[in-house]
Short mmCIF file of C-alpha atoms and ligand atoms in Angstrom, two decimals:
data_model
loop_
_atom_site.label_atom_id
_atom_site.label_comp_id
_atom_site.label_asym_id
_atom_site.label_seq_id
_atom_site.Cartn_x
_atom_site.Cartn_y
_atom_site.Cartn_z
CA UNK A 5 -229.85 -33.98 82.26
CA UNK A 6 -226.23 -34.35 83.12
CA UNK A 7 -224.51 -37.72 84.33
CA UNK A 8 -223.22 -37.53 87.83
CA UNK A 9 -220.61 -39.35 90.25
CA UNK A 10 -221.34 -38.79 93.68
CA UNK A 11 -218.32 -39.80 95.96
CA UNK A 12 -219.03 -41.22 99.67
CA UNK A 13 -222.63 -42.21 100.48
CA UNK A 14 -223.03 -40.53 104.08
CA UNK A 15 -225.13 -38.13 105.55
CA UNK A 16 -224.68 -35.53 103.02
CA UNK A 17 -223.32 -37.61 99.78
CA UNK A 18 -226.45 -40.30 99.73
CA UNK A 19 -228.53 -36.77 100.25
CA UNK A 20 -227.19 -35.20 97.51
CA UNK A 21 -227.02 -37.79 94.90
CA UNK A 22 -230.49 -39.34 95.91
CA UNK A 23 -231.96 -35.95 95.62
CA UNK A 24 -229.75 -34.97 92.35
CA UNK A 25 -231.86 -37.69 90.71
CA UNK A 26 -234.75 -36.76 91.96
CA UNK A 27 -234.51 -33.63 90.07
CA UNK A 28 -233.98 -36.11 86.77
CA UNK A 29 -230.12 -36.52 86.23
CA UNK A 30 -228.14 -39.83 86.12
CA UNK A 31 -225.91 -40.48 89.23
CA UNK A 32 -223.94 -42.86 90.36
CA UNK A 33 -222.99 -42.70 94.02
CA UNK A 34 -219.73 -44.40 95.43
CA UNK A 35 -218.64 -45.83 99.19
CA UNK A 36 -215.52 -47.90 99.81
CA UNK A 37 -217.88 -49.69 102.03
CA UNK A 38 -219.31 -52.62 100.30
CA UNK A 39 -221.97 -53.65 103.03
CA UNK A 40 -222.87 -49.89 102.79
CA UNK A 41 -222.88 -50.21 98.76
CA UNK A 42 -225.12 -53.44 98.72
CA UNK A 43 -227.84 -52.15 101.33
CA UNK A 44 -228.00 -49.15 99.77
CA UNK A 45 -228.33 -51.61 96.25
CA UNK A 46 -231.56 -52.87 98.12
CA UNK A 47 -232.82 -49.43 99.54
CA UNK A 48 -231.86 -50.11 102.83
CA UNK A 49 -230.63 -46.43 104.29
CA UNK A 50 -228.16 -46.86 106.23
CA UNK A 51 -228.94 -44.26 109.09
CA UNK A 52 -231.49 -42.25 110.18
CA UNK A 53 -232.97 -39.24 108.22
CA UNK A 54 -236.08 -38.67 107.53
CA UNK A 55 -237.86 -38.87 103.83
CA UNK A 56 -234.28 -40.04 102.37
CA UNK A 57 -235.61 -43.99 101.89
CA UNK A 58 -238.32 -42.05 99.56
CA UNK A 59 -236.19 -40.20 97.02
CA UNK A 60 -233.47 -43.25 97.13
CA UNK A 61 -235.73 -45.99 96.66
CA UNK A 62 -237.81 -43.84 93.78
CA UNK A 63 -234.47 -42.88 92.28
CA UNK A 64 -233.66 -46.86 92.23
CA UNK A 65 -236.79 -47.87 91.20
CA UNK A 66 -236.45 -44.99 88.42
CA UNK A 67 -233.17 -46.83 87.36
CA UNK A 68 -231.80 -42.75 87.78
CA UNK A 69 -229.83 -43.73 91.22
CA UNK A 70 -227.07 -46.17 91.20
CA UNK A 71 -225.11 -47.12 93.89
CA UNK A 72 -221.04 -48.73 93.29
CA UNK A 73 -217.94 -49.87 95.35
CA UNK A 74 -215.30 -47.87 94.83
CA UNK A 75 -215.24 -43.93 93.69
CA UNK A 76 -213.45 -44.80 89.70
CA UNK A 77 -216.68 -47.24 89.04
CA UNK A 78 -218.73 -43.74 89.28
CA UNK A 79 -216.33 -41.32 87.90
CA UNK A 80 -215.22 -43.02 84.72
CA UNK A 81 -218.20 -42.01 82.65
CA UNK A 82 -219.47 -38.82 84.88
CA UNK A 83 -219.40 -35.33 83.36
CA UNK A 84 -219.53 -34.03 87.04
CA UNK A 85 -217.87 -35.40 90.13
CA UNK A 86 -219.11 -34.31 93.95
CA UNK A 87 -216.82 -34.92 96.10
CA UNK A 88 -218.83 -35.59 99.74
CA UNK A 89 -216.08 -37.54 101.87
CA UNK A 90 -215.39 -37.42 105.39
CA UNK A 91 -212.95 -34.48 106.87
CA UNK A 92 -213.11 -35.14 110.52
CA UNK A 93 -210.67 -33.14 113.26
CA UNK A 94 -207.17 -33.81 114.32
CA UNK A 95 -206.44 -33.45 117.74
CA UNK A 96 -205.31 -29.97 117.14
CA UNK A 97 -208.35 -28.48 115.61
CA UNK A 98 -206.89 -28.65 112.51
CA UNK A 99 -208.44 -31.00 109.71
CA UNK A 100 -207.86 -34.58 108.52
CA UNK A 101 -207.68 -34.04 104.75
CA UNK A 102 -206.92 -37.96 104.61
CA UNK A 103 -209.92 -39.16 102.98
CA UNK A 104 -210.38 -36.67 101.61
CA UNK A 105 -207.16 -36.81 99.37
CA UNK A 106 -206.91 -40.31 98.90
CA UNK A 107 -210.57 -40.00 97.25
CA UNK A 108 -208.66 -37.10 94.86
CA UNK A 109 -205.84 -39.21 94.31
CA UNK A 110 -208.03 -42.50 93.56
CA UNK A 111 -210.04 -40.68 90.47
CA UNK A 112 -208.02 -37.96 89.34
CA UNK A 113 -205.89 -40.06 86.27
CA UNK A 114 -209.56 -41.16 85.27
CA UNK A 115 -211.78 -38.69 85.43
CA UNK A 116 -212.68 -37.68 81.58
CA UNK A 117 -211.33 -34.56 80.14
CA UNK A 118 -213.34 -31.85 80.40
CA UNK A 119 -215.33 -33.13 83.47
CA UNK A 120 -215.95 -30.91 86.49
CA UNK A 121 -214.72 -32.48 90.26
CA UNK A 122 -217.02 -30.78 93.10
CA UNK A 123 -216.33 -30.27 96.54
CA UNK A 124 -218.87 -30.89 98.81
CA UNK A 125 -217.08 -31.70 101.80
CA UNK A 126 -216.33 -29.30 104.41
CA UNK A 127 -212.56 -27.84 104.26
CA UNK A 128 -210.18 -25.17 104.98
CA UNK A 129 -209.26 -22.49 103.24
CA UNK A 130 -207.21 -23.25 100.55
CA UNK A 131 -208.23 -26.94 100.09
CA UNK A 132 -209.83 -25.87 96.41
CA UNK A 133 -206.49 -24.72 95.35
CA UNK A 134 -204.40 -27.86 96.69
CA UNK A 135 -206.98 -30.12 94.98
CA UNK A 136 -206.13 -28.17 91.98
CA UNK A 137 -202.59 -28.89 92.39
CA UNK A 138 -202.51 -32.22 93.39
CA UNK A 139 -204.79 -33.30 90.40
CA UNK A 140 -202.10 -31.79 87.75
CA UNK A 141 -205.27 -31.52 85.19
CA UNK A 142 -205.50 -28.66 83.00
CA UNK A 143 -208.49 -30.35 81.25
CA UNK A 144 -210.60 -30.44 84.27
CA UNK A 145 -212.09 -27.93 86.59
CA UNK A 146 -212.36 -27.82 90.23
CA UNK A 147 -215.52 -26.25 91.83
CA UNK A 148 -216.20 -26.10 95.32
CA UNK A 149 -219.72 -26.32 96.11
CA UNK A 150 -219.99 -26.68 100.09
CA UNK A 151 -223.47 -27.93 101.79
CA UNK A 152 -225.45 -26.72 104.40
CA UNK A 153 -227.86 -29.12 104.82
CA UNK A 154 -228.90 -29.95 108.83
CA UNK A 155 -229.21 -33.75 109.58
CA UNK A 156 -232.89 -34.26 110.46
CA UNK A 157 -233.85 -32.45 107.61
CA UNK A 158 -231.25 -33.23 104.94
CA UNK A 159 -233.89 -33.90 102.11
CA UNK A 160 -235.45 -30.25 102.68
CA UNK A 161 -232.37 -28.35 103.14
CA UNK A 162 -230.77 -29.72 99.69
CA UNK A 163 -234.17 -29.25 97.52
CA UNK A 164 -234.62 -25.97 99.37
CA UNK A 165 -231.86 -24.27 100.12
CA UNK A 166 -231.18 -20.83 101.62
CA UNK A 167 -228.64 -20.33 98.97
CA UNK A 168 -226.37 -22.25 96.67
CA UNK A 169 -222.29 -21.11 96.89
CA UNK A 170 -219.99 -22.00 94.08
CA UNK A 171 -216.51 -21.22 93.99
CA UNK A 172 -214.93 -21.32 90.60
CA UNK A 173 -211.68 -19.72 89.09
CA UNK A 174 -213.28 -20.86 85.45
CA UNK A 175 -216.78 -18.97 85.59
CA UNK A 176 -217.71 -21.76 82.43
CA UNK A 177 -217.60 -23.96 85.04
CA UNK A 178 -219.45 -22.13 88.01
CA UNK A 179 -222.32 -21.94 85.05
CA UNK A 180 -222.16 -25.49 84.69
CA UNK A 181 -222.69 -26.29 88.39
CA UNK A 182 -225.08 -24.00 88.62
CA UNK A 183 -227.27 -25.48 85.59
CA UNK A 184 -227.27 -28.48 87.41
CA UNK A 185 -229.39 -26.74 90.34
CA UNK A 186 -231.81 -25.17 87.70
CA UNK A 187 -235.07 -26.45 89.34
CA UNK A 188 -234.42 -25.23 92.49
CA UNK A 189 -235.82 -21.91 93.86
CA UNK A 190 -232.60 -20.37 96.09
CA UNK A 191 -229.99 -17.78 95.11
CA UNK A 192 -227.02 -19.21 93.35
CA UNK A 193 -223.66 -17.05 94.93
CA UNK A 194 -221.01 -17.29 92.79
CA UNK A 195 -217.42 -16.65 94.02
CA UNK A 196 -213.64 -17.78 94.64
CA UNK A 197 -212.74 -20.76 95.69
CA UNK A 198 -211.52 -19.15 98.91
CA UNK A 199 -214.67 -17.33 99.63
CA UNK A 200 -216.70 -20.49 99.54
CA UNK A 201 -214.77 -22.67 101.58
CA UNK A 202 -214.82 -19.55 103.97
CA UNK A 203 -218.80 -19.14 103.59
CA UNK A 204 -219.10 -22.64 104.65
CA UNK A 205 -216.88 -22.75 108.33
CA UNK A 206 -218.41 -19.43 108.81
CA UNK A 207 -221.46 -20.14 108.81
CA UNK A 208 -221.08 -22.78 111.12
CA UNK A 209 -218.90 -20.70 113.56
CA UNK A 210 -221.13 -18.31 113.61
CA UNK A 211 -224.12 -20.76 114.52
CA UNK A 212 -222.17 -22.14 117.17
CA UNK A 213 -221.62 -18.46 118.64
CA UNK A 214 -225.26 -18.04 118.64
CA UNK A 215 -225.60 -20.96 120.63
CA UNK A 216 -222.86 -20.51 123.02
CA UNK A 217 -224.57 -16.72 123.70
CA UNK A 218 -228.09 -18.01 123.98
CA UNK A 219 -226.91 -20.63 126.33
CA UNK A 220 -224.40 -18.06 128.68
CA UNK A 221 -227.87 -15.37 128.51
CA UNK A 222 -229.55 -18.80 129.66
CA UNK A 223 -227.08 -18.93 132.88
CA UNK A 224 -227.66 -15.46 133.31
CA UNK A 225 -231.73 -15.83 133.86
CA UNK A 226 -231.05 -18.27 136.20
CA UNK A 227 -229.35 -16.14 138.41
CA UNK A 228 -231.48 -12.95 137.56
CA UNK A 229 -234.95 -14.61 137.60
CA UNK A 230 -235.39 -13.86 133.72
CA UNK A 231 -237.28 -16.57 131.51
CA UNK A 232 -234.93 -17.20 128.86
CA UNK A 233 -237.77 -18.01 126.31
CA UNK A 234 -239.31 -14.60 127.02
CA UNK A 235 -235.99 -12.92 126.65
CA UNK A 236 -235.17 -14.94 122.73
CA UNK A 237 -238.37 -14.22 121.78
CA UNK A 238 -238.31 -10.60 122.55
CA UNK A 239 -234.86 -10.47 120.57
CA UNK A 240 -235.91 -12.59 117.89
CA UNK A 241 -239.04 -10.49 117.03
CA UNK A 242 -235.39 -8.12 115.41
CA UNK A 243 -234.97 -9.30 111.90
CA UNK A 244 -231.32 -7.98 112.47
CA UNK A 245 -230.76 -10.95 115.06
CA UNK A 246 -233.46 -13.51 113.84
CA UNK A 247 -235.73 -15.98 115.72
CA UNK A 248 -233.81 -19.17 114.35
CA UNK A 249 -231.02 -20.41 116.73
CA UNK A 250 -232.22 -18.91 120.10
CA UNK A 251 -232.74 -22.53 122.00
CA UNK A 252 -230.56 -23.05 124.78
CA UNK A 253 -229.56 -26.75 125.58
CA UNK A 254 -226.89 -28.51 127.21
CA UNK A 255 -223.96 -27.09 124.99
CA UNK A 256 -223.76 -27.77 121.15
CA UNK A 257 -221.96 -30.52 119.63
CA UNK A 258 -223.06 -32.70 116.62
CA UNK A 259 -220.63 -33.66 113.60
CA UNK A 260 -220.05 -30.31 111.80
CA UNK A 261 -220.20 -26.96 114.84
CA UNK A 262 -217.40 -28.55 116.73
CA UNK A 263 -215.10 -29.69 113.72
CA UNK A 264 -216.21 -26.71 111.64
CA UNK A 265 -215.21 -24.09 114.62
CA UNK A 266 -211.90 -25.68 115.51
CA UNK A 267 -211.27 -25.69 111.75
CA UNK A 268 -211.85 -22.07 111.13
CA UNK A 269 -210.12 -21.03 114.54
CA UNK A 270 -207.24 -23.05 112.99
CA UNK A 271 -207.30 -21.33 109.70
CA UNK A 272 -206.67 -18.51 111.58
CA UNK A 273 -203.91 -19.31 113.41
CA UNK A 274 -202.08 -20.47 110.26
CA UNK A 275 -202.59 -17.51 109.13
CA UNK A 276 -200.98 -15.38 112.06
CA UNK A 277 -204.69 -14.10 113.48
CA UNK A 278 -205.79 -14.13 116.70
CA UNK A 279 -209.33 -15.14 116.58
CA UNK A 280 -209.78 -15.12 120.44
CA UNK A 281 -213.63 -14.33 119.99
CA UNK A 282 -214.14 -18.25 118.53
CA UNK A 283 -211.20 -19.89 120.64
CA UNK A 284 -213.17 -18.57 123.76
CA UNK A 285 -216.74 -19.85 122.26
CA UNK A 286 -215.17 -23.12 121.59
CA UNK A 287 -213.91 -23.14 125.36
CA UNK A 288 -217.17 -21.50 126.54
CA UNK A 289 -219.51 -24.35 124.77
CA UNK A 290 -217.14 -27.04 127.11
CA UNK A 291 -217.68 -24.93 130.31
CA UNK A 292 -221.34 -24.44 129.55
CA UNK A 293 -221.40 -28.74 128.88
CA UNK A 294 -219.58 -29.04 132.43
CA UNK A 295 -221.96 -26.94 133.66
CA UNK A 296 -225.20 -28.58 132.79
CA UNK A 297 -223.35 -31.88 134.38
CA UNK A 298 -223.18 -29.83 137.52
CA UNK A 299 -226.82 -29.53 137.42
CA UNK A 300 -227.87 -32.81 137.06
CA UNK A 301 -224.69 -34.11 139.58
CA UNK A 302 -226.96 -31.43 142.18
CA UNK A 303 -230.04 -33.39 142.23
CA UNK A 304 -228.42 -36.23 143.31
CA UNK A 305 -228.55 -37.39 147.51
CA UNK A 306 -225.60 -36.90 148.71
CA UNK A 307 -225.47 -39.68 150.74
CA UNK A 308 -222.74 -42.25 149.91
CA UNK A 309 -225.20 -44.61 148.07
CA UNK A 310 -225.69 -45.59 143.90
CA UNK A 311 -227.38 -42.86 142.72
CA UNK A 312 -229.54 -43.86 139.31
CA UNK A 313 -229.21 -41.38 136.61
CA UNK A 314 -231.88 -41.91 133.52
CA UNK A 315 -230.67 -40.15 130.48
CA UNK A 316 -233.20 -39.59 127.72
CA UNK A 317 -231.98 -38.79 124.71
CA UNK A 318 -227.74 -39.80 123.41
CA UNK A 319 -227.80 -38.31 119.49
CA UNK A 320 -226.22 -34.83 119.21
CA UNK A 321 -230.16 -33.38 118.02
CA UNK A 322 -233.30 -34.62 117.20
CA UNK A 323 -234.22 -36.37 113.85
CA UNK A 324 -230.78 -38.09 113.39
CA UNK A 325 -229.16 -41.40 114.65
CA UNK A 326 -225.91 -39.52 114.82
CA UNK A 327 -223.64 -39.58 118.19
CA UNK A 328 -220.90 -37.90 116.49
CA UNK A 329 -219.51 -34.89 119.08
CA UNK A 330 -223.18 -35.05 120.32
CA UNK A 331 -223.09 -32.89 123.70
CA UNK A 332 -225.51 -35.48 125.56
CA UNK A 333 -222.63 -38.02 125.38
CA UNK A 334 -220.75 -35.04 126.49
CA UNK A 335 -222.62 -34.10 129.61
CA UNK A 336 -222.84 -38.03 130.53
CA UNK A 337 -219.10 -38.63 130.79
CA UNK A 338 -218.86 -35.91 133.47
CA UNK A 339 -221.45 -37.73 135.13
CA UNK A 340 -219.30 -41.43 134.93
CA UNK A 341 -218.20 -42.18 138.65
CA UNK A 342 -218.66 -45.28 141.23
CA UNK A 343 -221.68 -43.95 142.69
CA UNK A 344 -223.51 -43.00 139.47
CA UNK A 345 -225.11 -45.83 137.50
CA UNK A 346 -226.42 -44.61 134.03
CA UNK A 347 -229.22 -45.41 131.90
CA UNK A 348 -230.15 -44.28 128.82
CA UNK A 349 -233.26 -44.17 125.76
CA UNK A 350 -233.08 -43.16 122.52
CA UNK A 351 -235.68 -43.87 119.90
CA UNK A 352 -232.72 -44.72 117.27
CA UNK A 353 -230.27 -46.48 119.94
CA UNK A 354 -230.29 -50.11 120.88
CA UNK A 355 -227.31 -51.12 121.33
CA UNK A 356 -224.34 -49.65 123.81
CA UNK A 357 -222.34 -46.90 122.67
CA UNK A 358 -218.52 -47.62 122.32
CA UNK A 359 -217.74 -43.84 123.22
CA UNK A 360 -219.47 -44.47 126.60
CA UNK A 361 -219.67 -48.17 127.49
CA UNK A 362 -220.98 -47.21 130.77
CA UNK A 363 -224.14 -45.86 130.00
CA UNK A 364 -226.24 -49.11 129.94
CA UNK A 365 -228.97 -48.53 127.08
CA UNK A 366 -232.47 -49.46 127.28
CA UNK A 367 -234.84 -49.50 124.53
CA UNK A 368 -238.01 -48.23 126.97
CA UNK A 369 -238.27 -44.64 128.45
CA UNK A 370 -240.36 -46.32 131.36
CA UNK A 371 -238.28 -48.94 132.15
CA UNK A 372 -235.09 -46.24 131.78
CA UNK A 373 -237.00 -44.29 134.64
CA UNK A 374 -237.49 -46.82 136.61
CA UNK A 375 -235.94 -46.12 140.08
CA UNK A 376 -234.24 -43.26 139.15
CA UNK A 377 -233.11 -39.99 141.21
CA UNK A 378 -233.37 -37.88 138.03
CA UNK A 379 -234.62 -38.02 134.69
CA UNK A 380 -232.08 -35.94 132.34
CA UNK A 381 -233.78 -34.62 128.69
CA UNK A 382 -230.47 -34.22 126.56
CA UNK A 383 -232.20 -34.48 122.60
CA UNK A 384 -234.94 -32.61 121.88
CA UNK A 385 -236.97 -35.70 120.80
CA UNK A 386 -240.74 -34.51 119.75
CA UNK A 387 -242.09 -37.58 121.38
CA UNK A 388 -241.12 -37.01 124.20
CA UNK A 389 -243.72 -34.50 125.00
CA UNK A 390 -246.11 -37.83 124.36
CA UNK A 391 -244.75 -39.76 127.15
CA UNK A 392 -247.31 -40.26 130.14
CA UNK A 393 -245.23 -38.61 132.41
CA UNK A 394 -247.17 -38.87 135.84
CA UNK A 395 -246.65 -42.68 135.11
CA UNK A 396 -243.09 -41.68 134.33
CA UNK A 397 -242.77 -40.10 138.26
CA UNK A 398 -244.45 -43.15 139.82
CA UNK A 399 -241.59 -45.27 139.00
CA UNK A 400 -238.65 -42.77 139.51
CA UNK A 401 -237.10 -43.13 142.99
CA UNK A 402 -236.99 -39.05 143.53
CA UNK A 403 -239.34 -36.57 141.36
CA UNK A 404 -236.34 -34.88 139.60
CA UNK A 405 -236.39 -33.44 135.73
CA UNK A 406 -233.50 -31.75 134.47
CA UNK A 407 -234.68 -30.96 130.85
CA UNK A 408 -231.90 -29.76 129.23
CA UNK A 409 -234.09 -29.21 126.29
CA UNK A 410 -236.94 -27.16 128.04
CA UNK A 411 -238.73 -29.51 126.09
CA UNK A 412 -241.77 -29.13 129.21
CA UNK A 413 -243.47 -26.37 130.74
CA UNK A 414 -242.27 -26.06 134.31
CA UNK A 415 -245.91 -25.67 136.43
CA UNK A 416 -246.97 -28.66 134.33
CA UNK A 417 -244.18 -30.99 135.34
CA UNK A 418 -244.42 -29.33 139.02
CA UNK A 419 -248.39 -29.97 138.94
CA UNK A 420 -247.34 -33.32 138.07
CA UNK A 421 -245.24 -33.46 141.46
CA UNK A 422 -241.63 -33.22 139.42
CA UNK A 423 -238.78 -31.05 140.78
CA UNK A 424 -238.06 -29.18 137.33
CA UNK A 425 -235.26 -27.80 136.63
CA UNK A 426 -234.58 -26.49 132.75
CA UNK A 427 -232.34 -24.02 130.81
CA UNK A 428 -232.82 -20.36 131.73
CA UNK A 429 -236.29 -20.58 133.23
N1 NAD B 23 -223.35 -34.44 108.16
C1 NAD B 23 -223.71 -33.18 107.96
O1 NAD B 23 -224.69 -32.69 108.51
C2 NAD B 23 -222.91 -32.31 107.02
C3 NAD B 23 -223.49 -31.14 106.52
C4 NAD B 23 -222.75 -30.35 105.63
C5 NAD B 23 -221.46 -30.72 105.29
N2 NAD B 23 -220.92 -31.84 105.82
C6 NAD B 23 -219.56 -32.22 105.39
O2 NAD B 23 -219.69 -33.19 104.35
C7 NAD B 23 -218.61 -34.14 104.43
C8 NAD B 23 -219.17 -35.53 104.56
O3 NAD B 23 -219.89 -35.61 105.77
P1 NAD B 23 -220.89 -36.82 106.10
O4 NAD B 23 -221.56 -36.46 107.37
O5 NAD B 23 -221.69 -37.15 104.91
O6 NAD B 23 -219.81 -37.98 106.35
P2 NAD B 23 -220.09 -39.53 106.52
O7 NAD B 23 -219.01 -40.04 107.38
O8 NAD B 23 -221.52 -39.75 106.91
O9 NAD B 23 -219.93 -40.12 105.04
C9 NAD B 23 -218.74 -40.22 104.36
C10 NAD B 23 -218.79 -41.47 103.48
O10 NAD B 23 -217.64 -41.46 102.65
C11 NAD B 23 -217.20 -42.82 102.50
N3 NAD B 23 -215.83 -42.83 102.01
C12 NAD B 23 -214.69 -42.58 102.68
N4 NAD B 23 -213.62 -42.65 101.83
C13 NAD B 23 -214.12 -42.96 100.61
C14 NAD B 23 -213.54 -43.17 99.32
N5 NAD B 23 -212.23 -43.07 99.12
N6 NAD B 23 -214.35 -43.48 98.30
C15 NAD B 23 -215.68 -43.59 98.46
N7 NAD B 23 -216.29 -43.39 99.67
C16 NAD B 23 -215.52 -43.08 100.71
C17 NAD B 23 -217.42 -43.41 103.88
O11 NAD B 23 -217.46 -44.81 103.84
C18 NAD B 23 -218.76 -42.77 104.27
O12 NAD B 23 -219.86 -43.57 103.88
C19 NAD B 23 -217.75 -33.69 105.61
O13 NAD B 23 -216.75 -32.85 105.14
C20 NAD B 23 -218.72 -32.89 106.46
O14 NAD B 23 -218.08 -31.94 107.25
C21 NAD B 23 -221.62 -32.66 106.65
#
C-alpha cells in the first residue's frame, strides 16, 4: 500500500483521500485552512455529502487518514502527491491557475525524488506541461489524473467510476497511478497529458449541451403541447443518446458545467478556433435561466402591491450544500425588485446567503409558504415529494407551483387545487 499526500480537503480532495484509505493506503490530506484541518482532525465534515463522514471517520479511526495544515506537512514523506485545489473562473472564462500554482510552487523543492505529483484538479489544456516546467524536476513525474465525481454522490462516483484517465509522458508512471486504483472495477484510459485534461472539460461541456438541448426541447413542448418526459424517454430508450441527462430544470449551473464550459470555450479561442456551438450553449443556458424567471415573474398579480415569492430549494442540485454557480440563485436575482419579497428553504441552508442578501431564509417549508403568491421548486430535493402539500396551499396567498424541477405530477397538484406550471409539460 503506497503512502499518499492529498492536497486541498474540498469536495473532491477530502473524497479522494478519505476513500484512497479506504481502499488500505496511508494518506495524508492537506488544507491551508486550519479550522478546516482541526474539524476534519475530529471527523467533523465540513459540508454536505453523503456517506463521506463514514469512510473519513473509519479512515481516522483506522489511523490510515490523516489530516495537516499546510500541503509540505503531507508531501515530505509521500511517494504520490494529488493535487485537488481550487481552479475557479476569471471573468473572462478563462481559468484562475492561482491556487493552483502556488500549491506547485509550495511543495515542489520538497517533494522526494522519485515521487509522482497528480493532478486532480480541473485545468486547461496544457496545465500538465506548465506544471512540468515550473517544477524544474527531472526526478519526479507529473501525472494528470482528472475526476469526475458528481457532488451528491462523491463517495460512489470515486469507488465506482465510469473510467479512470491518466495522462502520463513516463508510461512507468501512468502504471504507478494506475496500481494505486487496483481494487477498483472501471477501465483505466491511459493517454497524454493533453488528452486528459481535454477528456475532463469535455466531458463536462458536453453534459452541459445535453442540458441546454433538453431544456430548449422543454420550451418547445410548451408551445407544441408535447410532454417533455414522454419525449426524453422515447429518446433515451437509444443507447446512441442515453437515458442519463434528459431532466430539464431551470438552467444548469453548479461549481464545475459553468467553469468547465467557459474554460474549454476559452481553450479554444487561444487556440484560434471558433467553437460557436459551446459559446452559444453557454449563452443559451443564461437565456433559458432568464426565462424560467419570466415564468415565475407571470404568476405574479399585477397589481402594484408586494408580491411574496417562496423559493424552495437555493443549492445548484440535490444532495450537496453547495451554492456555487447554482442556477436557483440564478433565477432568484432576476426576480430581486421593490415589489418582490423573497423567501427561501433549503434542508442544508440556515443562514442568509451573501450572493443574495435579499432572499430572507427560513429553515421551514411551511412557514416559507406562508402567504405566498407562488411556490418556486428550484433543487430537486427528494423530500420534497414528502411535504403535505394541500396543507402547503392552505397557507399560500394564491395556489401557484412553478416546479422547475417537475419534481410533481401536474393533475395531482391541480387535484390538490394548485395552478401548476413545470418544465415542458
Ligand atoms: N466539486 C466537484 O464536484 C468537482 C468534481 C470534479 C473535479 N473538480 C475539480 O477539482 C478541483 C477542486 O474542487 P473542489 O470542489 O474540491 O474545491 P474546494 O474549493 O471544495 O476545495 C479546495 C480546497 O483546497 C484548499 N486549498 C487552497 N489552496 C491550498 C493550498 N495551497 N494548500 C492546501 N490546501 C489548499 C481550500 O482551502 C479548499 O479546502 C477543482 O479544479 C474542480 O474544478 C471538482
Amino acid at each position: 500500500m503506497a503512502e499518499i499526500a492529498v492536497i486541498g480537503a474540498g469536495y473532491v480532495g477530502l473524497t479522494t483521500g478519505a476513500c484512497l484509505a479506504h481502499l488500505g493506503h496511508e494518506v495524508t490530506v492537506a488544507d491551508i485552512e486550519i479550522q478546516r484541518v482541526e474539524a476534519l482532525q475530529r471527523g467533523e465534515i465540513p459540508f454536505v455529502e453523503p456517506k463521506l463522514s463514514e469512510i473519513v471517520n473509519a479512515g481516522i479511526k483506522s489511523n490510515k487518514l490523516k489530516f495537516v495544515v499546510g500541503a509540505k506537512n503531507a508531501c515530505k514523506k509521500a511517494e504520490f502527491h494529488f493535487l485537488c485545489l481550487p481552479t475557479p473562473p476569471n471573468g473572462d472564462g478563462s481559468t484562475d491557475l492561482s491556487y493552483f500554482q502556488a500549491g506547485v510552487e509550495e511543495i515542489s523543492d520538497i517533494l522526494p525524488p522519485n515521487s509522482i505529483l497528480i493532478n486532480k484538479s480541473t485545468v486547461p489544456v496544457g496545465t500538465a506541461a506548465e506544471i512540468d516546467n515550473q517544477i524544474e524536476r527531472t526526478d519526479l513525474a507529473v501525472v494528470s489524473n482528472p475526476e469526475f465525481l458528481a457532488e451528491g454522490n462523491a463517495v460512489n462516483d470515486f469507488l465506482h467510476p465510469s473510467r479512470i484517465v491518466i495522462g502520463a509522458v513516463i508510461p512507468e508512471a501512468a502504471t504507478r497511478v494506475a496500481e494505486l486504483y487496483s481494487q477498483i472495477n472501471a477501465p483505466v484510459l491511459a493517454t497524454s497529458w493533453e488528452s486528459a485534461e481535454l477528456i475532463k472539460l469535455t466531458a463536462n461541456a458536453f453534459l452541459a449541451m445535453k442540458l441546454t438541448f433538453v431544456n430548449e426541447i422543454a420550451t418547445l413542448c410548451e408551445k407544441t403541447g408535447a410532454d417533455i418526459q414522454d419525449v426524453m424517454m422515447g429518446i433515451g430508450y437509444d443507447p446512441r443518446i442515453g437515458a442519463s441527462y434528459l431532466n430539464p430544470g431551470p438552467g444548469w449551473g453548479g461549481s464545475c458545467f459553468p467553469k468547465d464550459s467557459s474554460s474549454l470555450a476559452h481553450v479554444a479561442r487561444k487556440v484560434g478556433f471558433d467553437f460557436s456551438l459551446l459559446e452559444h450553449t453557454i449563452e443559451l443556458n443564461k437565456q433559458h435561466v432568464e426565462r424560467t424567471a419570466v415564468k415565475i415573474q407571470a404568476t405574479l398579480p399585477k397589481a402594484n402591491s408586494i408580491r411574496k415569492i417562496a423559493a424552495w430549494g437555493l443549492t445548484f442540485k440535490a444532495g450537496t450544500d453547495d451554492l456555487r454557480s447554482s442556477p436557483a440563485i440564478a433565477v432568484l436575482r432576476h426576480l430581486i425588485n421593490d415589489q418582490n419579497t423573497i423567501y427561501a428553504y433549503d434542508p442544508t441552508i440556515t443562514e442568509s446567503i451573501k450572493q443574495i442578501p435579499e432572499v430572507l431564509i427560513e429553515t421551514d417549508p411551511y412557514v416559507c409558504a406562508e402567504n405566498a403568491d407562488v411556490i418556486v421548486i428550484l433543487t430537486e430535493w427528494e423530500n420534497f415529494k414528502n411535504l403535505d402539500m394541500s396543507r402547503v396551499m392552505k397557507v399560500m396567498k394564491s395556489p401557484n407551483l412553478v416546479d422547475t424541477r417537475n419534481l410533481f405530477k401536474r393533475k395531482e397538484m391541480e387535484k390538490l387545487g394548485f395552478i401548476y406550471y413545470g418544465m415542458g409539460v
